[in-house]
Amino acid sequence: DTAVSQTPKYLVTQMGNDKSIKCEQNLGHDTMYWYKQDSKKFLKIMFSYNNKELIINETVPNRFSPKSPDKAHLNLHINSLELGDSAVYFCASSQAGGGLNYGYTFGSGTRLTVV
Amino acid sequence: DAKTTQPPSMDCAEGRAANLPCNHSTISGNEYVYWYRQIHSQGPQYIIHGLKNNETNEMASLIITEDRKSSTLILPHATLRDTAVYYCIVRAKRNAGNMLTFGGGTRLMVKP
């Protein structure tokens, strides 16, 4: 059983398109996150979300928006895709307390290529 | 959250202990030290964390100096599958959004 699953694994799309990446966790965690890993391999937090609050990294363009239909899902919507959005996007989740005792569990990533 | 400094890369012979250092000289009293690793093309994986006492689990040991300004992650018998980027992260018990901030990490290459 995959703990944190993301779909699709690969996504190739043209500039200007709108796309979504889905994330689901079956761990019963209450907080989910999206990270972006660019070509230089730096992992940057984009969003933190639980049923109480959404925390947005101030550097994230408003073309990116997380949507959570329920506690087990946090999807990432991206509008008007740009070349610079090409990266690997990782979803993660943690237990109550922000993963203090058991850490975060990450998905396997979605490689987005904008052409 | 305090900043960490790690060497960009290290080599280790297979079967030997890998000792990965991390400097966090500005750590605060309420900040924990976390270690994660990222094997090529996979998501990061939690390894271990500690506050001030040394910790050990099935994956690794974490040694934190008495002044807490530095720590060392020890993989006792490194295997080829331990080749990865290892991230040392310092994080307060509570921060906005409970976010985990990654630095550049150390690229560990385990060689046969």
CSV table of C-alpha atoms in Angstrom, one decimal:
chain,number,residue,atom,x,y,z
A,1,ASP,CA,0.0,0.0,0.0
A,2,THR,CA,1.4,3.3,-1.0
A,3,ALA,CA,1.3,5.8,1.9
A,4,VAL,CA,1.4,9.0,-0.2
A,5,SER,CA,0.6,8.7,-3.8
A,6,GLN,CA,0.7,11.3,-6.5
A,7,THR,CA,-0.7,11.3,-10.0
A,8,PRO,CA,0.5,11.6,-12.7
A,9,LYS,CA,4.1,10.6,-12.3
A,10,TYR,CA,5.1,12.5,-15.5
A,11,LEU,CA,3.3,15.5,-17.0
A,12,VAL,CA,4.3,17.3,-20.2
A,13,THR,CA,2.3,20.3,-21.2
A,14,GLN,CA,2.5,23.5,-23.2
A,15,MET,CA,3.0,27.0,-21.9
A,16,GLY,CA,-0.2,28.7,-21.0
A,17,ASN,CA,-2.1,25.5,-20.1
A,18,ASP,CA,-3.8,24.8,-16.8
A,19,LYS,CA,-3.0,21.5,-15.1
A,20,SER,CA,-3.6,19.7,-11.8
A,21,ILE,CA,-1.5,17.2,-9.8
A,22,LYS,CA,-3.3,14.9,-7.4
A,23,CYS,CA,-2.1,13.7,-4.0
A,24,GLU,CA,-3.7,11.2,-1.7
A,25,GLN,CA,-2.5,9.8,1.7
A,26,ASN,CA,-3.8,6.8,3.5
A,27,LEU,CA,-1.9,7.4,6.7
A,28,GLY,CA,-4.6,9.3,8.5
A,29,HIS,CA,-2.4,12.3,8.7
A,30,ASP,CA,-4.0,15.7,9.2
A,31,THR,CA,-1.5,18.0,7.5
A,32,MET,CA,-0.4,17.9,3.9
A,33,TYR,CA,2.3,19.8,2.0
A,34,TRP,CA,3.5,20.5,-1.5
A,35,TYR,CA,7.2,20.9,-2.3
A,36,LYS,CA,8.9,22.0,-5.5
A,37,GLN,CA,12.4,20.6,-6.5
A,38,ASP,CA,13.9,22.6,-9.3
A,39,SER,CA,16.7,21.6,-11.7
A,40,LYS,CA,19.3,22.6,-9.1
A,41,LYS,CA,17.8,20.0,-6.7
A,42,PHE,CA,16.7,22.5,-4.0
A,43,LEU,CA,13.5,21.4,-2.3
A,44,LYS,CA,11.3,24.4,-1.5
A,45,ILE,CA,8.1,24.3,0.5
A,46,MET,CA,5.1,25.7,-1.3
A,47,PHE,CA,2.1,25.1,0.9
A,48,SER,CA,1.2,23.6,4.2
A,49,TYR,CA,-2.5,22.7,4.7
A,50,ASN,CA,-4.7,21.1,7.3
A,51,ASN,CA,-8.4,21.4,8.0
A,52,LYS,CA,-7.8,24.5,9.9
A,53,GLU,CA,-5.4,26.6,8.0
A,54,LEU,CA,-3.5,27.1,4.7
A,55,ILE,CA,0.0,28.5,5.0
A,56,ILE,CA,1.5,29.7,1.7
A,57,ASN,CA,5.1,30.3,1.1
A,58,GLU,CA,5.2,33.9,0.0
A,59,THR,CA,7.4,33.2,-3.0
A,60,VAL,CA,4.8,31.0,-4.6
A,61,PRO,CA,3.0,32.7,-7.5
A,62,ASN,CA,-0.8,32.9,-7.2
A,63,ARG,CA,-1.1,30.8,-10.3
A,64,PHE,CA,-0.5,27.9,-7.9
A,65,SER,CA,-3.4,26.9,-5.7
A,66,PRO,CA,-3.9,23.9,-3.4
A,67,LYS,CA,-7.4,22.3,-3.2
A,68,SER,CA,-8.3,19.9,-0.6
A,69,PRO,CA,-11.6,18.0,-1.1
A,70,ASP,CA,-11.1,16.1,2.1
A,71,LYS,CA,-8.5,15.4,4.8
A,72,ALA,CA,-6.8,12.6,2.7
A,73,HIS,CA,-6.3,14.7,-0.5
A,74,LEU,CA,-4.4,17.8,-1.4
A,75,ASN,CA,-4.4,18.6,-5.1
A,76,LEU,CA,-2.2,21.2,-6.8
A,77,HIS,CA,-3.7,23.4,-9.5
A,78,ILE,CA,-1.5,25.4,-11.7
A,79,ASN,CA,-2.8,28.1,-14.1
A,80,SER,CA,-1.1,29.6,-17.1
A,81,LEU,CA,1.9,27.3,-16.9
A,82,GLU,CA,5.3,28.9,-17.6
A,83,LEU,CA,8.6,27.4,-18.6
A,84,GLY,CA,10.0,28.1,-15.1
A,85,ASP,CA,7.3,25.9,-13.6
A,86,SER,CA,9.2,22.8,-14.9
A,87,ALA,CA,10.3,20.9,-11.8
A,88,VAL,CA,9.5,17.8,-9.7
A,89,TYR,CA,6.7,18.4,-7.3
A,90,PHE,CA,6.4,16.4,-4.1
A,91,CYS,CA,3.5,15.9,-1.9
A,92,ALA,CA,4.0,15.1,1.8
A,93,SER,CA,1.9,14.5,4.9
A,94,SER,CA,2.5,14.4,8.6
A,95,GLN,CA,0.6,13.6,11.8
A,96,ALA,CA,-0.8,16.1,14.2
A,97,GLY,CA,2.0,18.2,15.5
A,98,GLY,CA,3.6,18.7,12.2
A,99,GLY,CA,5.6,15.5,12.0
A,100,LEU,CA,7.5,16.1,15.2
A,101,ASN,CA,7.7,12.5,16.3
A,102,TYR,CA,7.6,10.5,13.1
A,103,GLY,CA,8.6,12.9,10.4
A,104,TYR,CA,7.0,13.6,7.1
A,105,THR,CA,6.1,11.0,4.5
A,106,PHE,CA,6.7,12.1,1.0
A,107,GLY,CA,5.2,10.9,-2.3
A,108,SER,CA,7.4,9.8,-5.2
A,109,GLY,CA,7.0,13.0,-7.1
A,110,THR,CA,5.5,14.4,-10.3
A,111,ARG,CA,7.9,15.5,-12.9
A,112,LEU,CA,6.3,18.5,-14.7
A,113,THR,CA,7.8,19.6,-18.0
A,114,VAL,CA,6.5,22.8,-19.6
A,115,VAL,CA,7.3,23.2,-23.3
B,1,ASP,CA,14.2,28.1,12.1
B,2,ALA,CA,18.0,27.9,12.4
B,3,LYS,CA,20.2,27.5,9.4
B,4,THR,CA,22.4,24.4,8.9
B,5,THR,CA,25.7,23.9,7.1
B,6,GLN,CA,26.7,20.6,5.6
B,7,PRO,CA,29.6,19.6,3.3
B,8,PRO,CA,28.3,19.3,-0.3
B,9,SER,CA,29.6,15.8,-0.8
B,10,MET,CA,31.3,12.9,0.9
B,11,ASP,CA,32.5,9.4,-0.1
B,12,CYS,CA,32.3,6.3,2.0
B,13,ALA,CA,33.5,2.7,1.4
B,14,GLU,CA,30.8,0.0,1.4
B,15,GLY,CA,30.6,-1.7,4.8
B,16,ARG,CA,32.2,1.2,6.6
B,17,ALA,CA,30.5,3.7,8.8
B,18,ALA,CA,29.4,6.9,7.2
B,19,ASN,CA,29.6,9.9,9.4
B,20,LEU,CA,27.8,13.0,8.1
B,21,PRO,CA,28.4,16.2,9.9
B,22,CYS,CA,26.0,19.2,10.3
B,23,ASN,CA,26.7,22.5,11.8
B,24,HIS,CA,23.8,24.4,13.4
B,25,SER,CA,25.5,27.0,15.6
B,26,THR,CA,22.5,29.3,15.8
B,27,ILE,CA,20.1,26.6,17.1
B,28,SER,CA,17.6,27.6,19.7
B,29,GLY,CA,16.7,25.7,22.8
B,30,ASN,CA,13.3,24.6,21.4
B,31,GLU,CA,14.6,23.5,18.0
B,32,TYR,CA,15.0,19.8,17.0
B,33,VAL,CA,17.5,18.4,14.6
B,34,TYR,CA,16.0,16.2,11.8
B,35,TRP,CA,17.7,14.1,9.2
B,36,TYR,CA,16.2,13.1,5.9
B,37,ARG,CA,17.6,11.6,2.8
B,38,GLN,CA,16.7,11.6,-0.8
B,39,ILE,CA,17.6,8.7,-3.0
B,40,HIS,CA,17.8,9.5,-6.7
B,41,SER,CA,14.4,10.1,-8.3
B,42,GLN,CA,12.5,9.4,-5.0
B,43,GLY,CA,10.8,11.6,-2.4
B,44,PRO,CA,12.7,12.5,0.7
B,45,GLN,CA,12.7,9.9,3.5
B,46,TYR,CA,12.7,10.6,7.2
B,47,ILE,CA,15.7,9.0,9.1
B,48,ILE,CA,15.9,10.3,12.6
B,49,HIS,CA,15.5,13.3,14.9
B,50,GLY,CA,16.7,14.5,18.3
B,51,LEU,CA,16.6,17.4,20.7
B,52,LYS,CA,19.7,17.0,22.9
B,53,ASN,CA,20.2,13.4,23.6
B,54,ASN,CA,21.8,10.9,21.2
B,55,GLU,CA,19.3,8.8,19.3
B,56,THR,CA,19.4,5.5,17.6
B,57,ASN,CA,17.0,3.7,15.4
B,58,GLU,CA,17.1,0.9,12.8
B,59,MET,CA,18.4,3.2,10.2
B,60,ALA,CA,21.0,5.4,11.9
B,61,SER,CA,22.4,7.0,15.0
B,62,LEU,CA,22.3,10.7,15.7
B,63,ILE,CA,25.0,12.3,17.9
B,64,ILE,CA,24.3,15.8,19.1
B,65,THR,CA,27.1,17.8,20.8
B,66,GLU,CA,26.6,19.0,24.3
B,67,ASP,CA,26.3,22.6,23.2
B,68,ARG,CA,23.9,21.5,20.4
B,69,LYS,CA,25.7,23.5,17.8
B,70,SER,CA,26.5,20.5,15.7
B,71,SER,CA,25.5,17.0,15.1
B,72,THR,CA,26.6,13.9,13.2
B,73,LEU,CA,24.5,11.3,11.5
B,74,ILE,CA,26.0,7.9,11.5
B,75,LEU,CA,25.2,5.0,9.2
B,76,PRO,CA,27.0,2.2,10.9
B,77,HIS,CA,27.5,-0.1,7.9
B,78,ALA,CA,26.9,1.8,4.7
B,79,THR,CA,25.6,0.0,1.7
B,80,LEU,CA,25.4,1.0,-2.0
B,81,ARG,CA,21.7,1.7,-1.4
B,82,ASP,CA,22.6,4.4,1.1
B,83,THR,CA,23.9,6.5,-1.8
B,84,ALA,CA,21.7,9.6,-1.5
B,85,VAL,CA,21.5,13.3,-0.6
B,86,TYR,CA,21.3,13.7,3.2
B,87,TYR,CA,19.6,16.7,4.7
B,88,CYS,CA,20.1,18.1,8.1
B,89,ILE,CA,17.2,20.3,9.2
B,90,VAL,CA,16.7,22.3,12.4
B,91,ARG,CA,13.1,23.0,13.2
B,92,ALA,CA,11.2,24.4,16.1
B,93,LYS,CA,8.5,22.4,17.8
B,94,ARG,CA,6.0,24.8,16.4
B,95,ASN,CA,6.3,27.0,13.4
B,96,ALA,CA,3.8,28.5,11.0
B,97,GLY,CA,2.4,25.6,9.0
B,98,ASN,CA,4.7,23.1,10.6
B,99,MET,CA,6.9,23.5,7.6
B,100,LEU,CA,10.2,21.7,7.0
B,101,THR,CA,12.8,23.8,5.2
B,102,PHE,CA,15.5,21.9,3.3
B,103,GLY,CA,19.0,23.1,2.6
B,104,GLY,CA,21.5,21.9,0.1
B,105,GLY,CA,22.3,18.6,1.9
B,106,THR,CA,25.3,16.3,1.6
B,107,ARG,CA,25.6,14.0,-1.4
B,108,LEU,CA,26.9,10.7,0.0
B,109,MET,CA,28.4,8.3,-2.5
B,110,VAL,CA,29.0,4.8,-1.1
B,111,LYS,CA,31.6,3.0,-3.2
B,112,PRO,CA,32.3,-0.7,-3.5
